[in-house]
Tab-separated table of C-alpha atoms and ligand atoms in Angstrom:
chain	number	residue	atom	x	y	z
A	1	MET	CA	-28.335	-4.665	7.678
A	2	TYR	CA	-24.824	-3.017	6.513
A	3	GLN	CA	-24.678	-3.601	2.538
A	4	ILE	CA	-21.165	-4.246	1.898
A	5	LEU	CA	-19.704	-4.320	-1.853
A	6	LYS	CA	-16.441	-6.167	-2.716
A	7	LEU	CA	-15.018	-4.748	-5.683
A	8	ASN	CA	-12.306	-7.486	-5.844
A	9	LYS	CA	-12.144	-11.158	-5.415
A	10	ILE	CA	-11.614	-10.671	-1.507
A	11	SER	CA	-10.477	-13.866	0.989
A	12	ALA	CA	-13.015	-15.463	2.588
A	13	VAL	CA	-11.812	-15.099	6.018
A	14	ILE	CA	-14.109	-11.641	5.863
A	15	ASP	CA	-17.308	-13.576	6.506
A	16	ASN	CA	-15.969	-14.201	10.041
A	17	VAL	CA	-15.818	-10.067	10.396
A	18	PHE	CA	-18.817	-8.856	9.164
A	19	GLY	CA	-21.803	-10.812	11.183
A	20	GLU	CA	-25.254	-11.346	10.747
A	21	ASN	CA	-25.398	-7.635	10.605
A	22	TYR	CA	-23.907	-7.923	6.808
A	23	ASN	CA	-24.849	-8.274	3.667
A	24	VAL	CA	-21.313	-8.879	1.933
A	25	ASN	CA	-21.605	-9.266	-2.365
A	26	ASP	CA	-19.954	-7.927	-5.454
A	27	ASP	CA	-22.880	-6.530	-6.551
A	28	ALA	CA	-24.473	-4.885	-3.423
A	29	GLN	CA	-26.025	-1.635	-4.479
A	30	ASN	CA	-26.271	1.525	-2.988
A	31	PRO	CA	-23.118	0.085	-0.288
A	32	ASP	CA	-22.806	1.164	3.427
A	33	GLY	CA	-19.287	0.176	2.874
A	34	ILE	CA	-16.744	-0.955	0.440
A	35	ILE	CA	-13.861	-3.234	-0.169
A	36	LEU	CA	-11.243	-3.862	-2.689
A	37	ARG	CA	-7.735	-4.654	-3.862
A	38	SER	CA	-7.137	-3.074	-6.936
A	39	PHE	CA	-9.941	-2.334	-8.403
A	40	ASN	CA	-9.297	1.428	-9.992
A	41	MET	CA	-12.390	3.550	-8.698
A	42	ALA	CA	-11.089	6.667	-10.248
A	43	ASN	CA	-14.628	7.124	-12.389
A	44	TYR	CA	-16.521	5.085	-9.983
A	45	LYS	CA	-20.003	6.622	-8.839
A	46	THR	CA	-20.178	6.475	-5.278
A	47	GLY	CA	-23.709	6.399	-4.019
A	48	ASP	CA	-25.183	8.085	-1.783
A	49	LYS	CA	-25.030	5.885	1.340
A	50	LEU	CA	-21.389	5.232	1.092
A	51	LEU	CA	-19.667	5.423	4.439
A	52	ALA	CA	-16.107	3.895	3.940
A	53	VAL	CA	-13.818	2.477	1.547
A	54	ALA	CA	-11.445	-0.054	2.610
A	55	ARG	CA	-8.198	-1.427	0.897
A	56	ALA	CA	-7.081	-4.796	1.506
A	57	GLY	CA	-3.618	-3.088	1.079
A	58	ALA	CA	-0.835	-0.041	1.430
A	59	GLY	CA	-1.616	1.638	-1.959
A	60	VAL	CA	-4.515	3.807	-2.202
A	61	ASN	CA	-3.569	5.188	-5.777
A	62	ASN	CA	-6.597	3.596	-7.492
A	63	ILE	CA	-8.854	5.181	-4.673
A	64	PRO	CA	-9.650	9.130	-5.489
A	65	VAL	CA	-9.248	9.994	-1.199
A	66	PRO	CA	-9.652	13.688	-1.691
A	67	GLU	CA	-13.398	13.481	-3.709
A	68	MET	CA	-13.769	10.762	-1.097
A	69	THR	CA	-12.688	13.325	1.848
A	70	GLU	CA	-15.288	15.971	-0.192
A	71	LYS	CA	-17.517	13.355	0.592
A	72	GLY	CA	-17.017	12.446	3.903
A	73	ILE	CA	-16.007	9.025	3.250
A	74	VAL	CA	-13.747	7.419	5.495
A	75	VAL	CA	-10.795	5.340	3.278
A	76	PHE	CA	-8.878	2.889	5.049
A	77	ASN	CA	-5.953	0.894	4.316
A	78	THR	CA	-4.089	-2.165	6.067
A	79	PRO	CA	-0.268	-0.531	6.655
A	80	GLY	CA	1.463	-3.947	7.867
A	81	ALA	CA	-0.488	-6.784	6.986
A	82	ASN	CA	1.334	-7.710	3.516
A	83	ALA	CA	4.617	-6.759	4.321
A	84	ASN	CA	6.230	-9.970	4.567
A	85	ALA	CA	5.283	-11.593	1.737
A	86	VAL	CA	6.494	-8.174	-0.326
A	87	LYS	CA	9.839	-8.442	1.418
A	88	GLU	CA	9.670	-12.047	0.354
A	89	LEU	CA	9.289	-11.185	-3.150
A	90	VAL	CA	11.723	-7.887	-2.978
A	91	ILE	CA	14.540	-10.614	-1.806
A	92	CYS	CA	13.405	-12.950	-4.341
A	93	ALA	CA	13.927	-9.906	-7.342
A	94	MET	CA	17.355	-8.923	-6.419
A	95	LEU	CA	18.491	-13.022	-6.656
A	96	LEU	CA	16.317	-13.292	-10.458
A	97	ALA	CA	18.363	-9.871	-11.259
A	98	SER	CA	21.797	-10.897	-9.669
A	99	ARG	CA	22.338	-14.463	-11.353
A	100	ASP	CA	20.272	-14.808	-14.862
A	101	ILE	CA	17.610	-17.536	-13.333
A	102	VAL	CA	14.473	-16.529	-15.637
A	103	GLY	CA	16.393	-16.807	-18.937
A	104	GLY	CA	18.138	-20.141	-17.489
A	105	ILE	CA	15.294	-22.017	-16.967
A	106	ASN	CA	13.419	-20.574	-19.903
A	107	TRP	CA	16.823	-22.201	-22.272
A	108	ALA	CA	16.597	-25.457	-20.015
A	109	ASN	CA	12.994	-26.047	-21.177
A	110	THR	CA	13.765	-25.802	-24.733
A	111	LEU	CA	16.467	-28.492	-23.990
A	112	THR	CA	15.869	-32.239	-26.054
A	113	ASP	CA	18.835	-34.430	-26.798
A	114	ASP	CA	21.162	-35.418	-24.016
A	115	VAL	CA	19.959	-32.467	-21.381
A	116	GLU	CA	22.048	-33.027	-18.668
A	117	LYS	CA	25.688	-32.731	-21.631
A	118	ALA	CA	23.495	-29.545	-22.926
A	119	THR	CA	22.924	-28.285	-19.227
A	120	GLU	CA	26.808	-28.054	-18.061
A	121	LYS	CA	27.810	-26.881	-21.543
A	122	GLY	CA	25.465	-23.820	-22.051
A	123	LYS	CA	24.930	-22.908	-18.106
A	124	ARG	CA	27.764	-20.244	-18.068
A	125	ALA	CA	25.556	-17.985	-20.122
A	126	PHE	CA	23.155	-17.761	-16.994
A	127	GLY	CA	25.440	-16.884	-14.282
A	128	GLY	CA	25.739	-14.087	-12.012
A	129	SER	CA	26.753	-12.684	-8.713
A	130	GLU	CA	26.219	-13.190	-4.946
A	131	ILE	CA	24.362	-10.479	-3.040
A	132	LEU	CA	26.279	-11.503	-0.358
A	133	GLY	CA	28.279	-7.599	0.635
A	134	LYS	CA	26.626	-6.197	-1.998
A	135	THR	CA	25.020	-2.447	-1.349
A	136	VAL	CA	21.658	-1.810	-1.083
A	137	GLY	CA	19.789	0.946	-0.795
A	138	VAL	CA	16.329	0.683	0.534
A	139	ILE	CA	14.070	4.071	-0.846
A	140	GLY	CA	11.304	4.357	2.218
A	141	LEU	CA	11.676	3.128	5.604
A	142	GLY	CA	7.719	2.187	6.003
A	143	ALA	CA	6.931	-1.668	7.027
A	144	ILE	CA	8.088	-3.251	4.280
A	145	GLY	CA	11.063	-1.115	4.030
A	146	ALA	CA	12.206	-2.186	7.801
A	147	LEU	CA	11.355	-5.303	6.810
A	148	VAL	CA	13.449	-5.694	3.653
A	149	ALA	CA	16.624	-4.145	5.711
A	150	ASN	CA	16.608	-5.904	8.168
A	151	ALA	CA	16.234	-9.457	5.833
A	152	CYS	CA	19.425	-7.721	3.921
A	153	VAL	CA	21.496	-7.132	6.842
A	154	ALA	CA	20.722	-10.956	7.810
A	155	LEU	CA	21.858	-11.881	4.292
A	156	GLY	CA	24.850	-10.099	4.873
A	157	MET	CA	24.722	-7.172	2.401
A	158	LYS	CA	25.573	-3.759	3.590
A	159	VAL	CA	22.155	-1.707	3.703
A	160	ILE	CA	21.950	2.126	3.835
A	161	GLY	CA	18.334	3.553	3.635
A	162	TYR	CA	16.774	6.529	3.132
A	163	ASP	CA	13.067	7.687	4.295
A	164	LYS	CA	11.815	11.396	4.038
A	165	PHE	CA	9.308	10.857	7.018
A	166	LEU	CA	11.460	8.475	9.198
A	167	CYS	CA	10.528	8.936	12.588
A	168	GLU	CA	11.685	6.944	15.836
A	169	GLN	CA	9.810	4.699	15.872
A	170	SER	CA	10.054	3.178	12.273
A	171	LYS	CA	13.669	3.912	13.249
A	172	ALA	CA	13.162	1.533	16.449
A	173	LYS	CA	12.488	-1.235	14.210
A	174	LEU	CA	15.459	-1.235	12.253
A	175	ASP	CA	18.405	-3.415	12.896
A	176	SER	CA	21.263	-1.273	13.645
A	177	ALA	CA	24.090	-2.523	10.654
A	178	VAL	CA	21.385	0.094	8.064
A	179	GLN	CA	22.862	3.078	8.331
A	180	ILE	CA	20.486	6.254	7.244
A	181	VAL	CA	21.802	8.367	4.473
A	182	THR	CA	20.327	11.000	1.869
A	183	LEU	CA	18.723	10.071	-0.948
A	184	GLU	CA	21.702	11.331	-3.193
A	185	GLN	CA	23.855	9.165	-1.324
A	186	ILE	CA	21.567	5.726	-2.020
A	187	TYR	CA	21.838	6.837	-6.041
A	188	LYS	CA	25.636	7.109	-5.370
A	189	ASN	CA	26.563	3.754	-3.362
A	190	SER	CA	24.104	1.193	-3.698
A	191	ASP	CA	24.895	-1.978	-6.323
A	192	ILE	CA	21.080	-2.511	-5.880
A	193	ILE	CA	17.769	-0.123	-4.917
A	194	THR	CA	14.437	-1.091	-4.136
A	195	MET	CA	11.777	1.344	-3.387
A	196	HIS	CA	9.361	1.182	-0.720
A	197	VAL	CA	7.353	4.497	-1.253
A	198	PRO	CA	3.207	5.226	-2.015
A	199	LEU	CA	2.868	7.334	-5.422
A	200	CYS	CA	2.180	10.597	-5.005
A	201	ASP	CA	2.889	13.876	-7.242
A	202	SER	CA	6.301	13.736	-5.233
A	203	THR	CA	7.613	10.182	-6.480
A	204	LYS	CA	5.635	9.919	-9.827
A	205	LYS	CA	8.888	9.126	-12.087
A	206	MET	CA	11.493	9.741	-9.072
A	207	ILE	CA	13.315	7.079	-11.083
A	208	ASN	CA	14.331	9.573	-14.629
A	209	LYS	CA	17.456	10.735	-16.198
A	210	ASP	CA	18.393	12.803	-13.458
A	211	THR	CA	18.240	10.456	-10.504
A	212	LEU	CA	19.713	7.565	-12.968
A	213	ALA	CA	22.399	9.427	-14.223
A	214	GLN	CA	23.490	9.416	-10.353
A	215	MET	CA	23.037	5.785	-10.219
A	216	LYS	CA	26.877	3.338	-10.516
A	217	GLU	CA	27.175	1.570	-13.712
A	218	GLY	CA	25.322	-1.613	-13.884
A	219	VAL	CA	23.111	-0.919	-10.857
A	220	ILE	CA	19.976	-3.019	-9.842
A	221	LEU	CA	16.478	-1.919	-9.652
A	222	ILE	CA	13.832	-3.650	-7.802
A	223	ASN	CA	10.038	-1.573	-7.816
A	224	MET	CA	7.742	-3.597	-6.199
A	225	SER	CA	5.800	-0.627	-4.963
A	226	ARG	CA	4.039	0.926	-8.048
A	227	GLY	CA	4.928	0.990	-12.368
A	228	ALA	CA	4.591	4.494	-12.046
A	229	LEU	CA	7.602	5.202	-9.934
A	230	VAL	CA	9.957	4.952	-12.816
A	231	ASP	CA	10.046	6.653	-15.807
A	232	THR	CA	10.130	3.550	-18.416
A	233	ASP	CA	11.071	5.295	-21.076
A	234	GLU	CA	14.434	7.591	-19.485
A	235	LEU	CA	15.012	3.575	-17.890
A	236	LYS	CA	15.003	2.215	-21.018
A	237	VAL	CA	17.822	4.166	-22.385
A	238	ALA	CA	19.799	3.815	-19.176
A	239	ILE	CA	19.161	-0.015	-19.448
A	240	ASP	CA	20.513	-0.189	-23.332
A	241	SER	CA	23.942	1.830	-22.624
A	242	GLY	CA	23.952	-0.148	-19.389
A	243	LYS	CA	23.520	1.934	-16.905
A	244	VAL	CA	21.422	-0.109	-15.427
A	245	GLY	CA	21.839	-3.908	-15.056
A	246	LYS	CA	18.401	-5.142	-14.407
A	247	TYR	CA	15.412	-3.749	-13.834
A	248	VAL	CA	12.702	-5.977	-11.778
A	249	VAL	CA	8.926	-4.722	-11.586
A	250	ASP	CA	5.668	-6.142	-9.966
A	251	PHE	CA	3.345	-3.985	-12.218
A	252	PRO	CA	3.768	-5.081	-15.878
A	253	SER	CA	3.219	-2.230	-18.658
A	254	LYS	CA	2.848	-3.155	-22.949
A	255	ASP	CA	5.961	-0.783	-22.701
A	256	ILE	CA	8.461	-3.192	-20.478
A	257	LEU	CA	7.303	-6.445	-21.347
A	258	ASN	CA	9.717	-8.801	-23.333
A	259	CYS	CA	12.525	-5.911	-23.203
A	260	ARG	CA	15.806	-6.925	-22.355
A	261	ASN	CA	16.670	-6.859	-18.641
A	262	ILE	CA	13.534	-6.307	-17.391
A	263	ILE	CA	11.688	-8.780	-15.399
A	264	ALA	CA	8.029	-8.036	-14.990
A	265	VAL	CA	6.421	-9.767	-12.475
A	266	PRO	CA	2.218	-10.033	-12.505
A	267	HIS	CA	1.535	-7.993	-8.944
A	268	LEU	CA	2.345	-10.835	-6.679
A	269	GLY	CA	4.303	-8.797	-3.797
A	270	ALA	CA	1.105	-9.424	-1.751
A	271	SER	CA	-0.257	-12.263	-3.536
A	272	THR	CA	0.088	-14.921	-0.480
A	273	LYS	CA	-2.920	-16.684	1.368
A	274	GLU	CA	-1.378	-15.428	4.447
A	275	ALA	CA	-1.067	-11.744	3.171
A	276	GLU	CA	-4.417	-11.681	1.670
A	277	ASP	CA	-5.984	-13.080	4.828
A	278	ASN	CA	-4.399	-10.438	6.913
A	279	CYS	CA	-5.576	-7.381	4.766
A	280	ALA	CA	-9.055	-9.098	4.484
A	281	VAL	CA	-9.094	-9.650	8.414
A	282	MET	CA	-7.917	-6.148	8.930
A	283	ALA	CA	-9.666	-4.132	6.150
A	284	SER	CA	-13.007	-5.707	7.302
A	285	SER	CA	-12.019	-5.653	10.701
A	286	GLN	CA	-11.697	-1.431	10.026
A	287	LEU	CA	-14.838	-1.450	8.496
A	288	VAL	CA	-16.918	-2.691	10.844
A	289	ASP	CA	-15.598	-0.545	13.648
A	290	TYR	CA	-16.389	2.102	11.801
A	291	LEU	CA	-19.848	1.493	10.620
A	292	GLU	CA	-20.895	0.478	13.712
A	293	ASN	CA	-18.844	2.717	16.220
A	294	GLY	CA	-17.199	5.435	14.564
A	295	ASN	CA	-13.994	4.571	15.847
A	296	ILE	CA	-11.495	5.014	12.848
A	297	LEU	CA	-7.889	2.925	12.620
A	298	ASN	CA	-5.675	3.137	9.354
A	299	SER	CA	-7.814	6.108	7.555
A	300	VAL	CA	-5.436	7.750	5.344
A	301	ASN	CA	-8.164	10.260	5.166
A	302	PHE	CA	-9.278	11.025	8.747
A	303	PRO	CA	-8.130	11.104	11.875
A	304	GLU	CA	-7.453	7.807	14.082
A	305	ILE	CA	-10.620	7.832	16.865
A	306	ASN	CA	-11.571	5.445	19.501
A	307	LYS	CA	-13.872	5.830	22.199
A	308	GLU	CA	-15.578	2.840	24.480
A	309	TRP	CA	-20.135	3.582	24.680
A	310	ASN	CA	-20.650	5.952	27.485
A	311	ALA	CA	-24.506	6.299	26.640
A	312	LYS	CA	-27.614	5.148	23.975
A	313	HIS	CA	-26.918	7.311	21.219
A	314	ARG	CA	-23.962	8.420	19.453
A	315	THR	CA	-23.180	10.866	17.204
A	316	VAL	CA	-20.338	10.929	14.822
A	317	ILE	CA	-19.557	14.149	12.816
A	318	LEU	CA	-16.760	14.364	10.031
A	319	PHE	CA	-15.531	18.137	9.850
A	320	LYS	CA	-13.098	20.261	8.529
A	321	GLN	CA	-11.026	22.520	10.675
A	322	GLY	CA	-12.201	25.489	11.678
A	323	CYS	CA	-15.867	24.371	11.631
A	324	ASN	CA	-17.804	25.485	14.575
A	325	ILE	CA	-20.763	22.723	15.145
A	326	LEU	CA	-18.921	21.573	18.303
A	327	ASP	CA	-20.034	24.881	20.066
A	328	GLN	CA	-23.385	23.560	19.851
A	329	VAL	CA	-22.536	20.499	21.529
A	330	ASP	CA	-22.885	19.634	24.928
A	331	GLY	CA	-21.995	15.689	25.724
A	332	ASP	CA	-19.821	13.026	26.425
A	333	ILE	CA	-17.489	14.167	23.763
A	334	LYS	CA	-13.909	13.299	22.028
A	335	ILE	CA	-12.140	14.836	18.801
A	336	ALA	CA	-9.009	13.985	17.140
A	337	GLN	CA	-7.834	16.247	14.415
A	338	ASN	CA	-5.662	15.772	12.000
A	339	LYS	CA	-4.306	18.109	8.566
A	340	GLY	CA	-7.209	19.593	8.709
A	341	LEU	CA	-9.600	17.537	8.896
A	342	GLY	CA	-11.558	16.623	12.354
A	343	VAL	CA	-13.745	13.655	13.580
A	344	ALA	CA	-15.937	14.048	17.037
A	345	ILE	CA	-17.736	11.131	18.000
A	346	ILE	CA	-20.204	12.383	21.006
A	347	ASP	CA	-22.494	10.086	23.206
A	348	THR	CA	-25.776	11.075	24.784
A	349	ASP	CA	-28.542	9.537	26.141
A	350	SER	CA	-31.222	11.516	24.159
A	351	LEU	CA	-30.738	11.551	20.224
A	352	LEU	CA	-28.741	14.735	19.229
A	353	ASP	CA	-29.972	16.952	17.046
A	354	LEU	CA	-27.345	19.044	15.442
A	355	PRO	CA	-28.092	21.846	12.450
A	356	LEU	CA	-25.571	20.877	9.281
A	357	CYS	CA	-23.169	23.759	9.151
A	358	ASP	CA	-20.274	25.119	6.891
A	359	GLY	CA	-17.717	22.963	7.121
A	360	VAL	CA	-19.399	20.023	8.159
A	361	LEU	CA	-19.070	16.941	5.424
A	362	ARG	CA	-20.619	14.207	7.529
A	363	ILE	CA	-22.936	13.665	10.523
A	364	ARG	CA	-23.976	9.926	11.707
A	365	HIS	CA	-26.231	8.801	14.632
A	366	LEU	CA	-25.676	5.000	16.157
A	367	GLU	CA	-27.317	3.784	18.754
A	368	LYS	CA	-26.345	0.810	21.005
J	401	LIG	C1	-0.255	-3.196	-1.785
J	401	LIG	O1	-0.820	-1.720	-2.380
J	401	LIG	O2	-0.436	-3.405	-0.450
J	401	LIG	C2	-0.805	-4.522	-3.067
J	401	LIG	O3	-0.920	-3.741	-3.979
J	401	LIG	C3	-2.010	-5.275	-2.318
J	401	LIG	C4	-1.981	-6.330	-3.540
J	401	LIG	O4	-2.022	-6.773	-4.184
J	401	LIG	O5	-4.141	-6.133	-3.178
């Protein structure tokens, strides 16, 4: 029986994926697998049985991935599973930033007498602009960024996009009207900038006084990715000077609440029934396939591997490049390697007895 710990509330559809060999709950002791959303695992003590962590979502900044790697724990995410939900909130954010819809609604709720007349008299304070014909700069053209870019084309916007790692496959998903440009061109030419990059050392505070200085006067910034992409102190200076017209962020923090021209949404990007179900199914299926078969799909630390069973016994080895354990192995082997880490799946008729050696992160035996 596999023990699966839920560190957040996860859609009940996982019950259809985890079969009768799984005990899934929110206080499983020493679990084989963990499934979570935004729970911060930074100071979380992992038990010695833990084999895999599955993030029902895209971002893994709440998981200490390098530590997991050293312990031979596979970390999965669910790229694309909530992309449409986030795209829809980005479009909503553009509209919220272009007209003072939030201010207008709040004001309307204060009206008491002769509401119709007061509405027509006071509404001019909450007008704004249309997004049609505006230039939107999309930073990051992965699953979410590509959907956002294409939706903006459909809304009649001029779309420019940048992605440091743009591959042919991602490029093929973009509407032909999306123009690929440099980051500097995004900053210089966009009326609206929306960010769709993961939070890592190179993207932390990427929006700061230097990048803000390159932007158009009154630019709208949309951040549905992670709050720490923006240096909020420097952003607030840019808002006060009028350089930034509006900032819409899906990650409220104390320093930005109730600030003029900042709209803080309570991390709702992926909070739709559809996205929660998609993420839950994808995360739990990937976890099950790894626990039962050693197959890896959508891991952020170990390479992808998939092997049909060809014998009664299966050995799954996670290793660092340079480790020579596989020299001693005979059998039906499949190996995948990427960025200094490797996975081997070996099918044999009898149990494989392997000595632990330097560079081996984990050896696991499975039986059909
Ligand atoms: C993500 O990284 O995809 C989102 O933060 C998911 C979530 O809201 O749980």
